[in-house]
Tab-separated table of C-alpha atoms in Angstrom:
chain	number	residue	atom	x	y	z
A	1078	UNK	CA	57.558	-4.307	1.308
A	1079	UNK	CA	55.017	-1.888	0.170
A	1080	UNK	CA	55.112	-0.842	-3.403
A	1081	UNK	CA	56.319	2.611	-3.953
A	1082	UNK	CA	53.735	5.510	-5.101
A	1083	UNK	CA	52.945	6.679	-8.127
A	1084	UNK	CA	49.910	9.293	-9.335
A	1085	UNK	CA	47.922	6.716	-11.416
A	1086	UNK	CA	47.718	9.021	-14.620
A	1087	UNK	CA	50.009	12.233	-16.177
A	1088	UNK	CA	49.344	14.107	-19.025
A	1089	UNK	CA	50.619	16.863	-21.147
A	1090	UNK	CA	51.143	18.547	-24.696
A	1091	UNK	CA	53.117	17.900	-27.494
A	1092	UNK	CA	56.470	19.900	-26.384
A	1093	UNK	CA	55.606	20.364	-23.092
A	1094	UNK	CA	57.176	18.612	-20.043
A	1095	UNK	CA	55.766	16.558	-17.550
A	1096	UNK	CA	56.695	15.394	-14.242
A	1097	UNK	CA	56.109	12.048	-12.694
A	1098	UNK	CA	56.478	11.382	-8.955
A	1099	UNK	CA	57.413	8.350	-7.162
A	1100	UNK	CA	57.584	8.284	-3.087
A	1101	UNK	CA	58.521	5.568	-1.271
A	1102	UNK	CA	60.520	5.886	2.428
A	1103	UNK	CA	63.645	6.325	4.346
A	1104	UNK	CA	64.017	2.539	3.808
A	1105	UNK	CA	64.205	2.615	-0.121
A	1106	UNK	CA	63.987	5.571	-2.038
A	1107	UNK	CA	65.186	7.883	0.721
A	1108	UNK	CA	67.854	5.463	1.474
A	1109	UNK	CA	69.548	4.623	-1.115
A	1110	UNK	CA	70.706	6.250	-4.556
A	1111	UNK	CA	69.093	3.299	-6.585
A	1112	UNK	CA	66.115	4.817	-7.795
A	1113	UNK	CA	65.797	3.862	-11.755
A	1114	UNK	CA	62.833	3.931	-14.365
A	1115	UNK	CA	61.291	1.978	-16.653
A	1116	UNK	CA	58.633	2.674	-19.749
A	1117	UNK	CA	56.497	0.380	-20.663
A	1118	UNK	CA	54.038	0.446	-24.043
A	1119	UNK	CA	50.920	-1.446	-24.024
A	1120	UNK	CA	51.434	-5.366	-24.689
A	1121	UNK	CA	55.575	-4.581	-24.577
A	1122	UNK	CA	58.714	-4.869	-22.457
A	1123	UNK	CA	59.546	-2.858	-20.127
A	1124	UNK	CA	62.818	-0.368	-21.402
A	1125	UNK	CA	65.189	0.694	-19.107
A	1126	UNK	CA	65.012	4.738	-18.797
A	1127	UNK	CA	67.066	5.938	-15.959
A	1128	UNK	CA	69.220	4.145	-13.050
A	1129	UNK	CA	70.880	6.326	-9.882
A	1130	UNK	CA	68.694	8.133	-10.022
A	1131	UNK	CA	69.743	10.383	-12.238
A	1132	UNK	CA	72.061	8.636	-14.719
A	1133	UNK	CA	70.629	7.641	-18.471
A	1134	UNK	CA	72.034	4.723	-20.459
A	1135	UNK	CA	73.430	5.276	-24.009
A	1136	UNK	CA	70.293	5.982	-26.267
A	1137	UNK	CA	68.055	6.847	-24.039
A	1138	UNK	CA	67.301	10.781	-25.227
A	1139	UNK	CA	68.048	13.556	-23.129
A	1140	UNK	CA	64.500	14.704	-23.092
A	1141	UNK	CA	64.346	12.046	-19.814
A	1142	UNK	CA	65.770	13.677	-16.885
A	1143	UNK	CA	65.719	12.359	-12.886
A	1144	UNK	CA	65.864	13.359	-9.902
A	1145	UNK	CA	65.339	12.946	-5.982
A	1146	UNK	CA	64.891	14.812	-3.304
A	1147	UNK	CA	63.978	13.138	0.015
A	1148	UNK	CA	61.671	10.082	0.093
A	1149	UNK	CA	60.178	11.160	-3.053
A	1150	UNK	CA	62.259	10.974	-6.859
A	1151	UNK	CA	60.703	12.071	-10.315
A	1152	UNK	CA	61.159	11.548	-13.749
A	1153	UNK	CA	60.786	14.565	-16.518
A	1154	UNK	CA	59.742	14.157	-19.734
A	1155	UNK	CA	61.240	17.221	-21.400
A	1156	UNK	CA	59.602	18.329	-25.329
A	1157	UNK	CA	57.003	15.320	-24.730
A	1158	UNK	CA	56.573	13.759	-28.176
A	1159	UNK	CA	53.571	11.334	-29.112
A	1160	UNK	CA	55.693	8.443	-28.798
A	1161	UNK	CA	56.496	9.262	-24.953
A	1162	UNK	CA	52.696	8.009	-24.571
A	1163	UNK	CA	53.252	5.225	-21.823
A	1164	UNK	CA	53.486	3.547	-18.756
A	1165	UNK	CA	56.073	4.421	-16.517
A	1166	UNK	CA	57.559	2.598	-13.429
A	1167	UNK	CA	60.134	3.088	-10.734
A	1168	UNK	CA	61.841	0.840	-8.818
A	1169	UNK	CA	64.043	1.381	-5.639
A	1170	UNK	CA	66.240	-0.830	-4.107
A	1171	UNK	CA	64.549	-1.335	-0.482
A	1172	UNK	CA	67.192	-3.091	1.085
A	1173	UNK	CA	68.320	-6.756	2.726
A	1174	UNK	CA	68.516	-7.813	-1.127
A	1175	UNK	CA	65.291	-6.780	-2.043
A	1176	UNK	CA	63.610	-4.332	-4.655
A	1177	UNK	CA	60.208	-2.400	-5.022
A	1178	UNK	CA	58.092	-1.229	-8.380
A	1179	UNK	CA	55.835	1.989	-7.893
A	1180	UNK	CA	52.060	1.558	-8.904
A	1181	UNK	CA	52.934	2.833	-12.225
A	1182	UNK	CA	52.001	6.082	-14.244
A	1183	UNK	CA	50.227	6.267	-17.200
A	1184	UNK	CA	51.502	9.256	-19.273
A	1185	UNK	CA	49.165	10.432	-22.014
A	1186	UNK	CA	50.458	12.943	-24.854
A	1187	UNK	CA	47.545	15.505	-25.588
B	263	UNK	CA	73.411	-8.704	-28.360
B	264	UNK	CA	72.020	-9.425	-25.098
B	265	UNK	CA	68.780	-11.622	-25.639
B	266	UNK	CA	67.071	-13.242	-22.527
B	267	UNK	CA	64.302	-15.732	-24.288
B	268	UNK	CA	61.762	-17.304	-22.066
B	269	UNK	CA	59.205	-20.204	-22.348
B	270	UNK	CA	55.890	-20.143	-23.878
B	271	UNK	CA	53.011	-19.807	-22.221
B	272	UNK	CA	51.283	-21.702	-19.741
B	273	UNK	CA	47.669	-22.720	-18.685
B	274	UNK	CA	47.424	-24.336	-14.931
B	275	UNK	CA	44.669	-25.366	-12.676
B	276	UNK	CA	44.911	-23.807	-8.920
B	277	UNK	CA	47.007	-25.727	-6.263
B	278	UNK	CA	49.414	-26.875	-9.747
B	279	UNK	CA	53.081	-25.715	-9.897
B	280	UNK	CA	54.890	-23.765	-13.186
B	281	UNK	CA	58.114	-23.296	-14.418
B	282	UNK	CA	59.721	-20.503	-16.908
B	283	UNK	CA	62.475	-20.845	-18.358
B	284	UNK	CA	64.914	-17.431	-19.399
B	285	UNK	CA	67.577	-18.343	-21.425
B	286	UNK	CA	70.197	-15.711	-21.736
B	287	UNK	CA	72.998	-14.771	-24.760
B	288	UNK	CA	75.098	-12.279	-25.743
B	289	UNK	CA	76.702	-11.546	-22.275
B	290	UNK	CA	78.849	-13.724	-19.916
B	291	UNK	CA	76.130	-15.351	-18.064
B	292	UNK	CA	77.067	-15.559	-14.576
B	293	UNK	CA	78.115	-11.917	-14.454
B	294	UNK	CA	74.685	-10.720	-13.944
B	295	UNK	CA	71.847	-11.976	-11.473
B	296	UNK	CA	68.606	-12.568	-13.029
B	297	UNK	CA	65.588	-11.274	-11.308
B	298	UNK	CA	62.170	-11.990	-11.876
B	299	UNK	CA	58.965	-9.185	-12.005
B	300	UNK	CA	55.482	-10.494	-13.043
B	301	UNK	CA	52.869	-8.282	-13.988
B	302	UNK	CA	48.956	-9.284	-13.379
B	303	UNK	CA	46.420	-8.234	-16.318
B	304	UNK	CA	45.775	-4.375	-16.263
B	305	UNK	CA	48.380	-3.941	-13.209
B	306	UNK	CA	51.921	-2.813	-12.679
B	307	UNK	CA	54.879	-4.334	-11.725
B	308	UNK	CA	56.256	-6.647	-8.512
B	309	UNK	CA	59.236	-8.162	-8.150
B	310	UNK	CA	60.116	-11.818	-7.111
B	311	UNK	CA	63.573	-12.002	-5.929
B	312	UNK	CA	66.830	-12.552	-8.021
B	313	UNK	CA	69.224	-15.943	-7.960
B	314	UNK	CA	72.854	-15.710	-8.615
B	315	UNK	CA	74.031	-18.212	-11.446
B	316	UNK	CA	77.614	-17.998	-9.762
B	317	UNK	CA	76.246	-18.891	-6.356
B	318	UNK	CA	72.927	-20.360	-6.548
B	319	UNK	CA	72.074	-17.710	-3.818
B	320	UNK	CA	68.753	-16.141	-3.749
B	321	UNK	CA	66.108	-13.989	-2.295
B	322	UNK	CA	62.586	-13.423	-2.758
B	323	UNK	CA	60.147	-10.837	-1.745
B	324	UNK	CA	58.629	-11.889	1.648
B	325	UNK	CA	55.079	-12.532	-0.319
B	326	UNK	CA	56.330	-15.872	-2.676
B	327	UNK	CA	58.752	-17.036	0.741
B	328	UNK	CA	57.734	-20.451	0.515
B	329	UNK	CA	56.078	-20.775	-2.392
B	330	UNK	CA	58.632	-19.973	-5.010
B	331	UNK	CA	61.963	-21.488	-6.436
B	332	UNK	CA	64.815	-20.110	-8.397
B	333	UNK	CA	67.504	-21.726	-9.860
B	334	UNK	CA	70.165	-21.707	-12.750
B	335	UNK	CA	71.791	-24.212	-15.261
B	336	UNK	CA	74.683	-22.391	-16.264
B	337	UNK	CA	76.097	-25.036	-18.285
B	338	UNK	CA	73.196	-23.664	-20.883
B	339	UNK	CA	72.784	-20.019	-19.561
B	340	UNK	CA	69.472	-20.394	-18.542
B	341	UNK	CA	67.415	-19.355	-15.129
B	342	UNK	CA	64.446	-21.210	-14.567
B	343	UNK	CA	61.572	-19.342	-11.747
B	344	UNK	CA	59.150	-22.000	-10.285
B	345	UNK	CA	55.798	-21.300	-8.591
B	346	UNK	CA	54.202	-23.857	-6.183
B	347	UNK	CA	50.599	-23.749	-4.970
B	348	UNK	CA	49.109	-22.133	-7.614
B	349	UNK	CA	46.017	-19.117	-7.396
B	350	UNK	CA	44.082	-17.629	-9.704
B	351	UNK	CA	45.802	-14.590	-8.273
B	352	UNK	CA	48.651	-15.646	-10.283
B	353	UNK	CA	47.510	-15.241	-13.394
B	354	UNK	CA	50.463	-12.547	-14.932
B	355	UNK	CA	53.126	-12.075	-17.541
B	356	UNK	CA	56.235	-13.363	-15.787
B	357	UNK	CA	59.551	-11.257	-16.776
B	358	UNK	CA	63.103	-12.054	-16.366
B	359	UNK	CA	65.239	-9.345	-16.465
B	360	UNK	CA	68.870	-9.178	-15.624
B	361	UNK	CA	71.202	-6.858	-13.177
B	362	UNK	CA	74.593	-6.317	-13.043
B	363	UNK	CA	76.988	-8.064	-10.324
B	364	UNK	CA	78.164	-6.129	-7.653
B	365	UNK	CA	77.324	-2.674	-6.770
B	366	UNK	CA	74.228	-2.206	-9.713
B	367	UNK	CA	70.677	-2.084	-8.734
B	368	UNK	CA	68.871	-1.718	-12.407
B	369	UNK	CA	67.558	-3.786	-14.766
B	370	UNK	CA	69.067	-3.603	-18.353
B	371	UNK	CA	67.880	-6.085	-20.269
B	372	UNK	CA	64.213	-8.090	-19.774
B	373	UNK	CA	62.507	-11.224	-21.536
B	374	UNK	CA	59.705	-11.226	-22.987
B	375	UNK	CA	57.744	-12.261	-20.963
B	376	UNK	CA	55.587	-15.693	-20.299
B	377	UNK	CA	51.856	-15.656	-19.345
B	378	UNK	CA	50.584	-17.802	-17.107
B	379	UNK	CA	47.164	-18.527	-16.707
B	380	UNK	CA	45.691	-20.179	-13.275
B	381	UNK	CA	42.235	-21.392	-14.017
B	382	UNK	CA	39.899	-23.909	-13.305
């Protein structure tokens, strides 16, 4: 399986949102509604953002939104704070029992 | 709470096998496969494959085929990932993280991670 695509970098204000693609193909992302996203700080663990694609699990804030349309899904980061600084990954399920990570993005908070 | 605690780290020499150890609490065990991600120095993410404590099933992404084992010891909650044929290529933090049997396809909860070093 080839790993799913993600820009290498993202930026944006304090406040502002940001939007961070991830496109894979009619055999994962496109495929199924399993698209989910992780952030990861430098030297951490990766925490568990968004699953179905759209769906948020309890404490995760609402300022982290998904969405899919296609072979492509996205995450916004809605009033970007300085602690949203990080790495962010998405994974699909690709099938046959088997899962894909994106490159990863790193998001930087001007 | 749910804790999944893995080994310490490991330094190998190429063409040497490792194991990690995830030992998982706070949940019921066998109601989750455990997958396993590594991450290479500077890089992103790739999954492994997953093994079923209930079954002893797996699967593994087509690049380890061959070259890696997964297994459980329920009788102590713990999942255990070992990789044969060691490369310097190898050289990552390897995570176990846990999904949800039946129809879930995220994962919730993730050790800490182990480094393993491959060198000479």
């Amino acid at each position: 399986q080839s790993a799913l695509t993600q820009p290498p970098s993202a930026s944006g204000s304090v406040g502002q949102s940001v939007t961070i693609s991830c496109t894979g193909t009619s055999s994962d992302v496109g495929g199924y509604n399993h698209v989910s996203w992780y952030q990861q700080h430098p030297g951490k663990v990766p925490k568990f953002m968004i699953y179905e694609v759209t769906k948020r699990p309890s404490g995760v804030p609402d300022r982290f939104s998904g969405s899919k349309s296609g072979n492509t899904a996205s995450l916004t980061v809605s009033g970007l704070q300085a602690e949203d600084e990080a790495d962010y990954y998405c994974s699909s399920y690709a099938g046959s029992n088997n899962w894909v990570f994106g490159g990863g993005t790193k998001l930087t908070v001007l | 709470q749910v804790q999944l605690v893995q080994s310490g780290a490991e330094v190998k020499k190429p063409g040497a096998s490792v194991r990690v150890s995830c030992k998982a609490s706070g949940y019921t065990f066998t109601d989750y496969y455990t997958h396993w991600v590594r991450q290479a120095p500077g890089q992103g993410l790739e999954w492994m494959g997953w093994v079923n404590p209930n079954s002893g099933n797996t699967n593994f992404a087509q690049k380890f085929q061959g070259r890696v084992t997964m297994t459980t010891d329920t009788s102590i909650s713990t999942a255990y990932m070992e990789l044969s044929r060691l490369r310097s290529d190898d050289t990552a933090v390897y995570f176990c993280a846990r999904v949800p049997g039946g129809l879930a396809y995220y994962f919730d909860y993730w050790g800490q991670g182990t480094l393993v070093t491959v060198s000479s």
